[in-house]
Each structure stands twice: as structure tokens, then as C-alpha cells.
Amino acid sequence: MTDVSKNKPKLTSFDLFLDVNMPHIDHCIEQLRKEIGLRQKSQIKALKLLLCNLYIQQDKEIMLSRKKQSLGTSKYNPLGIGYRGIISALDGLHHHNWIIQVIGIPGETLTTMQTTSKLAKWFEDTDWSEEAINVRCGQFITLRKNKKVNGRSFYIDYEETAYSKWLRKELEKYNRLLNNTHIFLEGLNGEEDKVFKHLTLQRKFINHSKIRVTNGEFIFSGRMPGTWINISEEDRARILINGEPTIELDREASHLNAMYQVVTGKPYPYGDAYEVSINGFKVPRHIIKKFSNFMQGGKSARGTAQSVINNYKNESELKEYEEYLEIKKTIKPTDIVKAILKKHPKIAPYYLRGKEYGDYIRCWESDIVFEVVIELTKREIPCLTVYDSFIVPLQYKQLVDSIKDITPHVNRRKLDKVLV
């Protein structure tokens, strides 16, 4: 039996934080596991987790791994699910036509699973509901190695610090507010095209083992992506919060101003931070912005210039790419780097110090964005972040505009000084 959809379903990630919480569902799963030949407790535990994911994401292909390696420590895998149980349950469900399984290519693609019409009918007949699924509290803080292990991100089972305990409490408040809020993407006919619920917004940090600083376990990156970042800016304009229209507000010159806010205590004070002229020619703002961003994690002017050209090639803004290529004929990329350093002498020493330092600067920006989130959460104003922008109900536009660029960086980790 094979289900073939006319439109290829969207991909989504496997959730390790789901479990069933109703006896009649457990009874139904017990009957199913006998049919597909599962006997071991580890297999049954994995089967429950797979079914919870399949029920919640019935319209999507769910990505997961069949690699024979740990699914993570207790912080990231609270049910203690093992790869053997996952593989056995997947194969049993696929063999008996409950799911469509497409096994991934090692080192290239993940395995995907998808609900068949047979399984969808079983969910209906056995009275599954979202209330029957226990969404466990996800890990609010993650710490991963800076390099992948066997093609996968490797998460570290870190020890708690005073900072991580504080951060977790603030993230709990924020997530509680969002999950008590009705957030959805409005369809073209006014329907709820996508509902955002069961959210676990995380601060995602990177571990650079070569750099050690006292009380600095969580100082690299720290971004907080939500599922809405995969939606185009145009479509994000259709997000409603508690039935109200929303607006997306960007921080002004966010990356660069985060550096100023940490180093000098306030944003750049002299107009547009990205306004740079070379030999009387005003370089287009998008070029200065790209160079400024890549200089944060670059090691040299030449390396930064190469990163910029690679980024332009990968983006869809053909007009901007062509404009840069034309300007490149008369202005050297290395001269653009020098002009930015000359315009910003107070933060110039923090540029071109390599990837690790770039991740450190990104954490400055992420910290400031989160300070805004904390303030809005205190006021019970739900907001969705998209890197350096905030999606909020339209009625709060003036308030968010008034605080998003001037909210200071707070030394929550009690670090003695800027990393050197």
C-alpha cells in the first residue's frame, strides 16, 4: 500500500519531547505493537514517540536519523529513546504499511517518515487527540559543538551555571506567554493556514573548546529561532496574534550597533552606521552591511571579500549582486574593509578576529534582542523574533519602536571584560 500526494508535503524535524498520557491510547498502541512484532520495552517506547510525531505532523514528512549512535543525553532526549528502538519501530510500521519510510543516504540526507491513509484512519478510529499527547518541556538552552560529528550536530550535556539557571527561568516565562497566545498564519481566504503551538523557543549556543573564559559557558551565538523564520517576509506579514494583525520591526544596523552597545554602552550616535563613501562615491548600503557582517567572523580583508561574493552568489537578489560586481570594477573590496574600519575606530579592534569571535559578537546581538523580549514578556506582550527583528501586534508598534534600538546590553554572565 502506498500513498502518493499530488503536492510534496513539507519537511519537519523529529520531536523527542512527546509522550502519550491517556490509558485508552496506551491500549491501542499495545494492540498495534503486537501486530508489527515489537516486544522489547525500548521498541515500544520508541513506537509511542514515533506515533505522537506522526499524529501531530500528519501533513508533513518527518526527518529523523537511523544512524547507530546516541540520540542525545537526558537534557535533549528525556525519554531515553535509543537508536535500536527507533529503527525497529520504523521498520515495523513501514513493513505493515502504517507509514511511508524513505531511508536517507548516509552522510547526505536524513530518513523521512510520513503518515499513510491507513494510519490516519487508525488515529481517527482510536480517538487520538492533541490532548492525549503530553508535550514535555523541551530543553530551553542548547549547547552544541562548533563542528559536526559524523555529519550531525553534537549537543553537549553541560553543567548548570548561575547564568543558565537565570536564563531558563526567563525562557520559561516567554514560552508560557507564547503558548497561552493564539498565533497563526492567516490563509488567503481568512482561514488558519498554520497554527503555531506547542512551542519551545530555545537559546542555541555554540561551544568553542579552544576558547575558555571564566563563567563563559554560554557566550557564542545564542540565537533563538522559531519555526516562522522559514516563512518568507511577505508571508510573515499574514501572521495574526490573538486575532490581531502584526508588524515586523527590525533593529537599526543591528549587528554593528550591538558591537557599539557592548563596547561603548550605546548605539552608533552619528546617523546611518552603514553610510560609507570611498573617494567621494557613496557605496550602496547593502554592500557595507554585508561587509560589516562578514568582517565580524573573518580573519582578513581578502577572506571577508571572498565570503561576501560567495554570499551574493547564493542569494536570490540578482540586482544587488550585479550592482556589487559593477562597483568591484572600480573599488577594491579590501578598500571597502579599510573604509569601514576607518569609519568605526571604536569597534575596529573587534573585527577580523576569526569565526569564534564572530560567534561571540553574534551573542551580543542575541543578548540584546532577548533583553527586549524580557521587557515585552513582563508587559505580557507576545512577540516573535526573527534574528534581529520583532513580530508584534500592530497596536504595540510605537512601544517596540521606542525600545528595540536603545535597550542596552546587560552583562548577565558577570564577565570581567570583553573577550580578548
Tab-separated table of C-alpha atoms in Angstrom:
chain	number	residue	atom	x	y	z
A	1	MET	CA	0.000	0.000	0.000
A	2	THR	CA	1.447	3.379	-0.993
A	3	ASP	CA	0.103	6.878	-0.564
A	4	VAL	CA	1.221	9.358	-3.206
A	5	SER	CA	0.420	13.028	-2.681
A	6	LYS	CA	-0.029	15.397	-5.582
A	7	ASN	CA	1.833	18.081	-3.695
A	8	LYS	CA	5.018	17.082	-1.927
A	9	PRO	CA	4.499	17.620	1.835
A	10	LYS	CA	6.697	19.968	3.827
A	11	LEU	CA	9.591	18.606	5.851
A	12	THR	CA	9.707	18.936	9.617
A	13	SER	CA	12.021	17.795	12.395
A	14	PHE	CA	11.508	14.860	14.771
A	15	ASP	CA	10.452	15.877	18.291
A	16	LEU	CA	11.956	13.907	21.195
A	17	PHE	CA	9.747	15.640	23.788
A	18	LEU	CA	6.392	13.883	23.157
A	19	ASP	CA	4.606	11.110	25.054
A	20	VAL	CA	1.042	9.790	25.417
A	21	ASN	CA	-0.899	10.489	28.607
A	22	MET	CA	-4.224	8.643	28.215
A	23	PRO	CA	-4.827	4.945	29.058
A	24	HIS	CA	-7.001	4.221	26.003
A	25	ILE	CA	-4.175	5.417	23.724
A	26	ASP	CA	-1.718	3.143	25.516
A	27	HIS	CA	-4.130	0.255	24.984
A	28	CYS	CA	-4.384	0.986	21.243
A	29	ILE	CA	-0.614	1.177	20.930
A	30	GLU	CA	-0.318	-2.169	22.721
A	31	GLN	CA	-2.512	-3.788	20.062
A	32	LEU	CA	-0.523	-2.140	17.277
A	33	ARG	CA	2.870	-3.165	18.619
A	34	LYS	CA	1.716	-6.840	18.661
A	35	GLU	CA	0.704	-6.563	15.015
A	36	ILE	CA	4.045	-5.188	13.904
A	37	GLY	CA	6.066	-7.583	16.058
A	38	LEU	CA	7.670	-5.349	18.677
A	39	ARG	CA	8.459	-6.975	22.021
A	40	GLN	CA	11.160	-5.042	23.840
A	41	LYS	CA	10.323	-2.108	26.116
A	42	SER	CA	12.773	0.114	24.249
A	43	GLN	CA	10.946	-0.627	20.983
A	44	ILE	CA	7.523	0.128	22.475
A	45	LYS	CA	8.803	3.397	23.966
A	46	ALA	CA	10.154	4.381	20.547
A	47	LEU	CA	6.872	3.374	18.874
A	48	LYS	CA	4.914	5.728	21.146
A	49	LEU	CA	7.247	8.598	20.317
A	50	LEU	CA	7.011	7.931	16.565
A	51	LEU	CA	3.211	7.801	16.674
A	52	CYS	CA	2.982	11.069	18.629
A	53	ASN	CA	5.107	12.788	15.998
A	54	LEU	CA	3.101	11.234	13.156
A	55	TYR	CA	-0.208	12.327	14.685
A	56	ILE	CA	0.837	15.940	15.237
A	57	GLN	CA	2.520	16.248	11.831
A	58	GLN	CA	0.123	14.236	9.641
A	59	ASP	CA	0.544	16.587	6.674
A	60	LYS	CA	4.350	16.555	6.713
A	61	GLU	CA	7.361	14.353	6.101
A	62	ILE	CA	9.235	13.991	9.387
A	63	MET	CA	13.020	13.896	9.252
A	64	LEU	CA	14.929	11.650	11.635
A	65	SER	CA	18.119	9.627	11.742
A	66	ARG	CA	18.706	5.874	11.530
A	67	LYS	CA	22.357	6.238	12.477
A	68	LYS	CA	23.542	3.771	15.065
A	69	GLN	CA	24.511	6.380	17.594
A	70	SER	CA	23.054	8.041	20.667
A	71	LEU	CA	20.058	10.342	20.229
A	72	GLY	CA	21.433	12.558	22.975
A	73	THR	CA	21.747	12.864	26.723
A	74	SER	CA	18.861	13.325	29.142
A	75	LYS	CA	18.747	17.086	28.533
A	76	TYR	CA	17.923	16.551	24.859
A	77	ASN	CA	16.344	13.081	24.988
A	78	PRO	CA	14.250	12.992	28.200
A	79	LEU	CA	12.573	9.645	27.445
A	80	GLY	CA	15.909	7.914	26.895
A	81	ILE	CA	14.972	6.702	23.404
A	82	GLY	CA	17.681	4.579	21.731
A	83	TYR	CA	18.508	4.192	18.055
A	84	ARG	CA	17.792	0.431	18.118
A	85	GLY	CA	14.234	1.030	19.272
A	86	ILE	CA	13.695	3.763	16.677
A	87	ILE	CA	14.975	1.604	13.814
A	88	SER	CA	12.894	-1.430	14.857
A	89	ALA	CA	9.705	0.595	15.256
A	90	LEU	CA	10.245	2.420	11.966
A	91	ASP	CA	10.751	-0.808	10.064
A	92	GLY	CA	7.753	-2.460	11.726
A	93	LEU	CA	5.455	0.447	10.857
A	94	HIS	CA	6.753	0.616	7.289
A	95	HIS	CA	6.558	-3.138	6.670
A	96	HIS	CA	2.891	-3.196	7.730
A	97	ASN	CA	2.026	-0.102	5.648
A	98	TRP	CA	1.369	2.260	8.548
A	99	ILE	CA	3.970	4.737	7.319
A	100	ILE	CA	5.955	5.601	4.214
A	101	GLN	CA	9.638	5.453	5.102
A	102	VAL	CA	12.339	6.784	2.799
A	103	ILE	CA	15.722	5.760	4.171
A	104	GLY	CA	18.307	8.518	3.907
A	105	ILE	CA	21.676	8.352	2.230
A	106	PRO	CA	24.446	8.177	4.866
A	107	GLY	CA	26.265	11.478	5.125
A	108	GLU	CA	23.851	13.214	2.744
A	109	THR	CA	20.175	13.015	3.752
A	110	LEU	CA	18.111	12.025	6.767
A	111	THR	CA	15.450	9.337	6.745
A	112	THR	CA	11.872	10.582	6.425
A	113	MET	CA	8.599	9.066	7.589
A	114	GLN	CA	5.083	10.050	6.610
A	115	THR	CA	1.606	9.030	7.754
A	116	THR	CA	-0.342	6.795	5.342
A	117	SER	CA	-4.109	6.965	4.946
A	118	LYS	CA	-4.254	3.671	6.868
A	119	LEU	CA	-2.569	5.260	9.886
A	120	ALA	CA	-4.668	8.443	9.593
A	121	LYS	CA	-7.813	6.290	9.708
A	122	TRP	CA	-6.436	4.414	12.736
A	123	PHE	CA	-5.820	7.716	14.551
A	124	GLU	CA	-9.430	8.677	13.853
A	125	ASP	CA	-10.903	5.317	14.861
A	126	THR	CA	-8.935	5.171	18.114
A	127	ASP	CA	-9.893	8.733	19.166
A	128	TRP	CA	-6.441	10.253	19.181
A	129	SER	CA	-6.349	13.956	20.007
A	130	GLU	CA	-3.751	16.550	20.867
A	131	GLU	CA	-4.980	16.387	24.463
A	132	ALA	CA	-3.850	12.749	24.503
A	133	ILE	CA	-0.267	13.794	23.840
A	134	ASN	CA	1.938	15.109	26.595
A	135	VAL	CA	4.286	17.756	25.230
A	136	ARG	CA	7.173	17.599	27.623
A	137	CYS	CA	9.029	20.760	28.480
A	138	GLY	CA	11.756	20.972	25.883
A	139	GLN	CA	15.313	21.967	26.571
A	140	PHE	CA	15.304	25.771	26.627
A	141	ILE	CA	19.086	26.091	26.397
A	142	THR	CA	21.165	24.049	23.979
A	143	LEU	CA	24.923	23.874	23.629
A	144	ARG	CA	26.431	22.168	20.601
A	145	LYS	CA	29.941	21.602	19.393
A	146	ASN	CA	31.141	24.007	16.729
A	147	LYS	CA	31.810	21.102	14.348
A	148	LYS	CA	29.511	18.272	13.369
A	149	VAL	CA	30.242	14.702	14.448
A	150	ASN	CA	29.543	12.059	11.783
A	151	GLY	CA	27.539	14.623	9.841
A	152	ARG	CA	25.270	15.515	12.771
A	153	SER	CA	25.202	18.345	15.265
A	154	PHE	CA	26.565	17.091	18.584
A	155	TYR	CA	24.924	18.525	21.703
A	156	ILE	CA	26.806	18.795	24.979
A	157	ASP	CA	25.359	17.803	28.340
A	158	TYR	CA	26.574	20.957	30.071
A	159	GLU	CA	26.688	21.740	33.783
A	160	GLU	CA	24.346	24.424	35.098
A	161	THR	CA	25.654	27.875	35.964
A	162	ALA	CA	24.069	30.846	37.698
A	163	TYR	CA	23.527	32.356	34.250
A	164	SER	CA	21.899	29.252	32.728
A	165	LYS	CA	19.513	28.984	35.686
A	166	TRP	CA	18.504	32.625	35.273
A	167	LEU	CA	18.139	32.257	31.502
A	168	ARG	CA	15.990	29.137	31.809
A	169	LYS	CA	13.539	30.932	34.101
A	170	GLU	CA	13.222	33.825	31.656
A	171	LEU	CA	12.737	31.441	28.717
A	172	GLU	CA	10.067	29.553	30.666
A	173	LYS	CA	8.144	32.823	31.173
A	174	TYR	CA	8.478	33.703	27.491
A	175	ASN	CA	7.408	30.260	26.278
A	176	ARG	CA	4.477	30.203	28.690
A	177	LEU	CA	3.249	33.512	27.288
A	178	LEU	CA	3.542	32.327	23.678
A	179	ASN	CA	1.820	29.016	24.380
A	180	ASN	CA	-1.060	30.864	26.021
A	181	THR	CA	-1.362	33.010	22.904
A	182	HIS	CA	-3.197	32.143	19.697
A	183	ILE	CA	-0.641	32.581	16.915
A	184	PHE	CA	-1.425	31.597	13.352
A	185	LEU	CA	-0.719	32.326	9.722
A	186	GLU	CA	-3.866	33.597	8.056
A	187	GLY	CA	-4.719	31.940	4.744
A	188	LEU	CA	-5.713	33.835	1.629
A	189	ASN	CA	-9.400	33.153	2.389
A	190	GLY	CA	-9.181	34.074	6.063
A	191	GLU	CA	-8.630	30.507	7.273
A	192	GLU	CA	-5.955	29.457	9.764
A	193	ASP	CA	-3.311	28.253	7.325
A	194	LYS	CA	-0.765	27.308	10.011
A	195	VAL	CA	-1.123	27.446	13.786
A	196	PHE	CA	1.993	27.907	15.898
A	197	LYS	CA	1.581	25.935	19.119
A	198	HIS	CA	3.432	23.548	21.434
A	199	LEU	CA	6.322	25.986	21.138
A	200	THR	CA	9.728	25.586	22.761
A	201	LEU	CA	11.768	28.643	21.898
A	202	GLN	CA	15.412	27.948	22.738
A	203	ARG	CA	18.589	29.967	23.047
A	204	LYS	CA	21.033	27.937	20.940
A	205	PHE	CA	24.680	28.327	21.926
A	206	ILE	CA	27.868	27.022	20.319
A	207	ASN	CA	30.825	25.555	22.193
A	208	HIS	CA	34.281	26.617	21.025
A	209	SER	CA	36.515	24.412	23.124
A	210	LYS	CA	39.695	26.328	22.238
A	211	ILE	CA	38.419	29.458	23.975
A	212	ARG	CA	37.900	29.345	27.702
A	213	VAL	CA	36.835	32.202	29.916
A	214	THR	CA	35.596	32.144	33.499
A	215	ASN	CA	31.779	31.958	33.629
A	216	GLY	CA	31.695	31.955	29.829
A	217	GLU	CA	29.999	28.636	29.058
A	218	PHE	CA	27.260	30.351	27.020
A	219	ILE	CA	28.906	33.201	25.138
A	220	PHE	CA	28.826	32.114	21.482
A	221	SER	CA	25.821	32.703	19.182
A	222	GLY	CA	22.752	32.155	21.403
A	223	ARG	CA	20.174	32.801	18.707
A	224	MET	CA	16.520	31.900	19.309
A	225	PRO	CA	14.950	30.713	16.017
A	226	GLY	CA	11.246	29.938	15.779
A	227	THR	CA	9.556	27.963	13.005
A	228	TRP	CA	8.367	31.239	11.445
A	229	ILE	CA	11.917	32.079	10.300
A	230	ASN	CA	11.403	29.606	7.446
A	231	ILE	CA	8.480	31.676	6.158
A	232	SER	CA	9.176	34.490	3.708
A	233	GLU	CA	8.988	38.060	4.990
A	234	GLU	CA	5.995	38.622	2.734
A	235	ASP	CA	4.139	35.656	4.208
A	236	ARG	CA	5.119	36.542	7.782
A	237	ALA	CA	3.015	39.670	7.312
A	238	ARG	CA	-0.004	37.312	7.428
A	239	ILE	CA	0.757	36.184	10.985
A	240	LEU	CA	-2.000	37.093	13.459
A	241	ILE	CA	-1.540	37.154	17.221
A	242	ASN	CA	-4.760	36.685	19.198
A	243	GLY	CA	-6.618	37.611	16.033
A	244	GLU	CA	-4.765	40.924	15.637
A	245	PRO	CA	-2.662	41.924	12.610
A	246	THR	CA	1.073	42.138	13.258
A	247	ILE	CA	4.052	44.154	12.103
A	248	GLU	CA	7.711	43.117	11.838
A	249	LEU	CA	10.153	45.705	13.203
A	250	ASP	CA	13.918	45.487	12.600
A	251	ARG	CA	16.655	46.766	14.842
A	252	GLU	CA	18.591	49.528	13.120
A	253	ALA	CA	22.010	48.266	11.857
A	254	SER	CA	21.638	45.510	14.420
A	255	HIS	CA	24.948	43.637	14.091
A	256	LEU	CA	27.068	46.756	14.113
A	257	ASN	CA	25.063	48.556	16.787
A	258	ALA	CA	25.305	45.517	19.064
A	259	MET	CA	29.075	46.000	18.965
A	260	TYR	CA	28.691	49.665	19.889
A	261	GLN	CA	26.252	48.870	22.690
A	262	VAL	CA	28.708	46.426	24.276
A	263	VAL	CA	31.901	48.419	23.684
A	264	THR	CA	30.625	51.991	24.279
A	265	GLY	CA	27.344	51.429	26.126
A	266	LYS	CA	25.120	52.959	23.436
A	267	PRO	CA	24.299	52.588	19.717
A	268	TYR	CA	26.257	54.374	16.979
A	269	PRO	CA	25.404	58.071	17.543
A	270	TYR	CA	26.204	59.710	14.195
A	271	GLY	CA	23.414	58.798	11.773
A	272	ASP	CA	23.453	55.762	9.492
A	273	ALA	CA	26.168	53.344	10.618
A	274	TYR	CA	26.248	51.770	7.155
A	275	GLU	CA	26.818	55.036	5.264
A	276	VAL	CA	30.337	54.833	3.810
A	277	SER	CA	31.949	56.798	0.962
A	278	ILE	CA	35.185	55.977	-0.856
A	279	ASN	CA	36.851	58.676	-2.980
A	280	GLY	CA	33.600	60.624	-2.975
A	281	PHE	CA	31.494	57.642	-4.076
A	282	LYS	CA	28.743	56.524	-1.678
A	283	VAL	CA	28.901	52.732	-1.549
A	284	PRO	CA	25.413	51.139	-1.611
A	285	ARG	CA	24.189	50.321	1.867
A	286	HIS	CA	23.611	46.616	1.177
A	287	ILE	CA	27.304	46.209	0.322
A	288	ILE	CA	28.514	47.907	3.506
A	289	LYS	CA	26.071	45.853	5.553
A	290	LYS	CA	27.356	42.578	4.085
A	291	PHE	CA	30.989	43.518	4.584
A	292	SER	CA	30.329	44.607	8.181
A	293	ASN	CA	28.603	41.321	8.941
A	294	PHE	CA	31.296	39.109	7.421
A	295	MET	CA	34.119	41.138	8.958
A	296	GLN	CA	32.840	40.039	12.368
A	297	GLY	CA	33.844	36.424	11.723
A	298	GLY	CA	36.556	36.931	9.134
A	299	LYS	CA	40.299	36.814	9.620
A	300	SER	CA	41.428	39.087	6.809
A	301	ALA	CA	40.146	41.660	4.334
A	302	ARG	CA	40.651	39.240	1.440
A	303	GLY	CA	38.843	36.422	3.230
A	304	THR	CA	35.945	38.738	4.044
A	305	ALA	CA	35.719	39.839	0.403
A	306	GLN	CA	35.511	36.202	-0.696
A	307	SER	CA	32.751	35.479	1.837
A	308	VAL	CA	30.793	38.467	0.560
A	309	ILE	CA	30.993	37.369	-3.083
A	310	ASN	CA	30.017	33.796	-2.147
A	311	ASN	CA	27.027	35.099	-0.209
A	312	TYR	CA	25.866	37.261	-3.097
A	313	LYS	CA	26.074	34.229	-5.414
A	314	ASN	CA	23.886	32.166	-3.085
A	315	GLU	CA	21.197	34.814	-2.604
A	316	SER	CA	18.294	35.468	-4.930
A	317	GLU	CA	18.803	39.263	-5.097
A	318	LEU	CA	20.318	39.288	-8.578
A	319	LYS	CA	20.073	43.073	-8.903
A	320	GLU	CA	22.192	43.660	-5.773
A	321	TYR	CA	24.744	41.058	-6.905
A	322	GLU	CA	25.110	42.705	-10.304
A	323	GLU	CA	25.474	46.114	-8.659
A	324	TYR	CA	28.274	44.783	-6.454
A	325	LEU	CA	30.076	43.237	-9.433
A	326	GLU	CA	29.932	46.582	-11.241
A	327	ILE	CA	31.287	48.535	-8.259
A	328	LYS	CA	34.024	45.945	-7.803
A	329	LYS	CA	35.495	47.069	-11.120
A	330	THR	CA	36.462	50.461	-9.682
A	331	ILE	CA	36.613	49.931	-5.892
A	332	LYS	CA	38.728	47.187	-4.361
A	333	PRO	CA	36.898	45.006	-1.808
A	334	THR	CA	39.859	45.443	0.538
A	335	ASP	CA	39.347	49.223	0.350
A	336	ILE	CA	35.738	48.733	1.492
A	337	VAL	CA	37.032	46.873	4.559
A	338	LYS	CA	39.530	49.652	5.308
A	339	ALA	CA	36.808	52.319	4.924
A	340	ILE	CA	34.534	50.534	7.430
A	341	LEU	CA	37.372	50.232	9.951
A	342	LYS	CA	38.183	53.919	9.492
A	343	LYS	CA	34.548	54.973	9.990
A	344	HIS	CA	34.229	52.899	13.173
A	345	PRO	CA	37.517	53.197	15.106
A	346	LYS	CA	35.917	52.421	18.477
A	347	ILE	CA	34.862	48.922	17.407
A	348	ALA	CA	37.545	48.322	14.755
A	349	PRO	CA	39.682	46.185	17.140
A	350	TYR	CA	36.841	43.629	17.383
A	351	TYR	CA	36.656	42.968	13.629
A	352	LEU	CA	38.631	40.335	11.659
A	353	ARG	CA	39.347	38.122	14.665
A	354	GLY	CA	38.030	34.855	13.268
A	355	LYS	CA	34.911	32.684	13.410
A	356	GLU	CA	34.940	32.185	17.170
A	357	TYR	CA	34.941	35.914	17.796
A	358	GLY	CA	32.228	36.334	15.174
A	359	ASP	CA	30.039	33.919	17.143
A	360	TYR	CA	30.865	35.933	20.266
A	361	ILE	CA	29.655	39.175	18.640
A	362	ARG	CA	26.508	37.399	17.424
A	363	CYS	CA	25.852	36.549	21.065
A	364	TRP	CA	25.998	40.272	21.928
A	365	GLU	CA	23.229	40.888	19.413
A	366	SER	CA	21.220	37.859	20.598
A	367	ASP	CA	21.506	39.041	24.202
A	368	ILE	CA	20.164	42.488	23.327
A	369	VAL	CA	17.278	41.008	21.330
A	370	PHE	CA	16.450	38.836	24.334
A	371	GLU	CA	16.511	41.837	26.675
A	372	VAL	CA	13.743	43.334	24.511
A	373	VAL	CA	11.859	40.021	24.714
A	374	ILE	CA	12.174	40.051	28.516
A	375	GLU	CA	10.747	43.565	28.718
A	376	LEU	CA	7.810	42.718	26.437
A	377	THR	CA	7.143	39.478	28.324
A	378	LYS	CA	6.970	41.435	31.604
A	379	ARG	CA	4.244	43.527	29.972
A	380	GLU	CA	2.529	40.344	28.680
A	381	ILE	CA	3.063	41.439	25.096
A	382	PRO	CA	3.730	38.385	22.900
A	383	CYS	CA	6.435	38.842	20.285
A	384	LEU	CA	8.118	36.538	17.784
A	385	THR	CA	11.765	37.131	16.975
A	386	VAL	CA	13.369	36.699	13.556
A	387	TYR	CA	17.065	37.081	14.359
A	388	ASP	CA	17.203	40.892	14.857
A	389	SER	CA	13.544	41.754	14.269
A	390	PHE	CA	10.342	41.520	16.298
A	391	ILE	CA	6.866	40.470	15.111
A	392	VAL	CA	4.306	42.074	17.432
A	393	PRO	CA	0.619	43.020	17.337
A	394	LEU	CA	0.239	46.245	15.382
A	395	GLN	CA	-1.059	48.126	18.437
A	396	TYR	CA	2.402	47.849	20.044
A	397	LYS	CA	4.384	49.269	17.118
A	398	GLN	CA	5.149	52.579	18.805
A	399	LEU	CA	6.261	50.921	22.040
A	400	VAL	CA	8.578	48.411	20.350
A	401	ASP	CA	9.989	51.100	18.056
A	402	SER	CA	10.864	53.131	21.140
A	403	ILE	CA	12.865	50.365	22.858
A	404	LYS	CA	14.253	47.977	20.230
A	405	ASP	CA	17.306	50.093	19.301
A	406	ILE	CA	18.189	51.574	22.691
A	407	THR	CA	17.689	48.598	25.030
A	408	PRO	CA	21.196	48.128	26.479
A	409	HIS	CA	23.361	45.058	26.584
A	410	VAL	CA	23.366	43.701	30.152
A	411	ASN	CA	26.342	41.752	31.490
A	412	ARG	CA	24.185	38.917	32.819
A	413	ARG	CA	27.119	36.486	32.922
A	414	LYS	CA	29.135	38.853	35.130
A	415	LEU	CA	32.126	38.635	32.790
A	416	ASP	CA	35.032	40.849	33.886
A	417	LYS	CA	35.661	42.286	30.418
A	418	VAL	CA	35.096	41.840	26.712
A	419	LEU	CA	36.695	38.617	25.486
A	420	VAL	CA	40.296	39.177	24.328
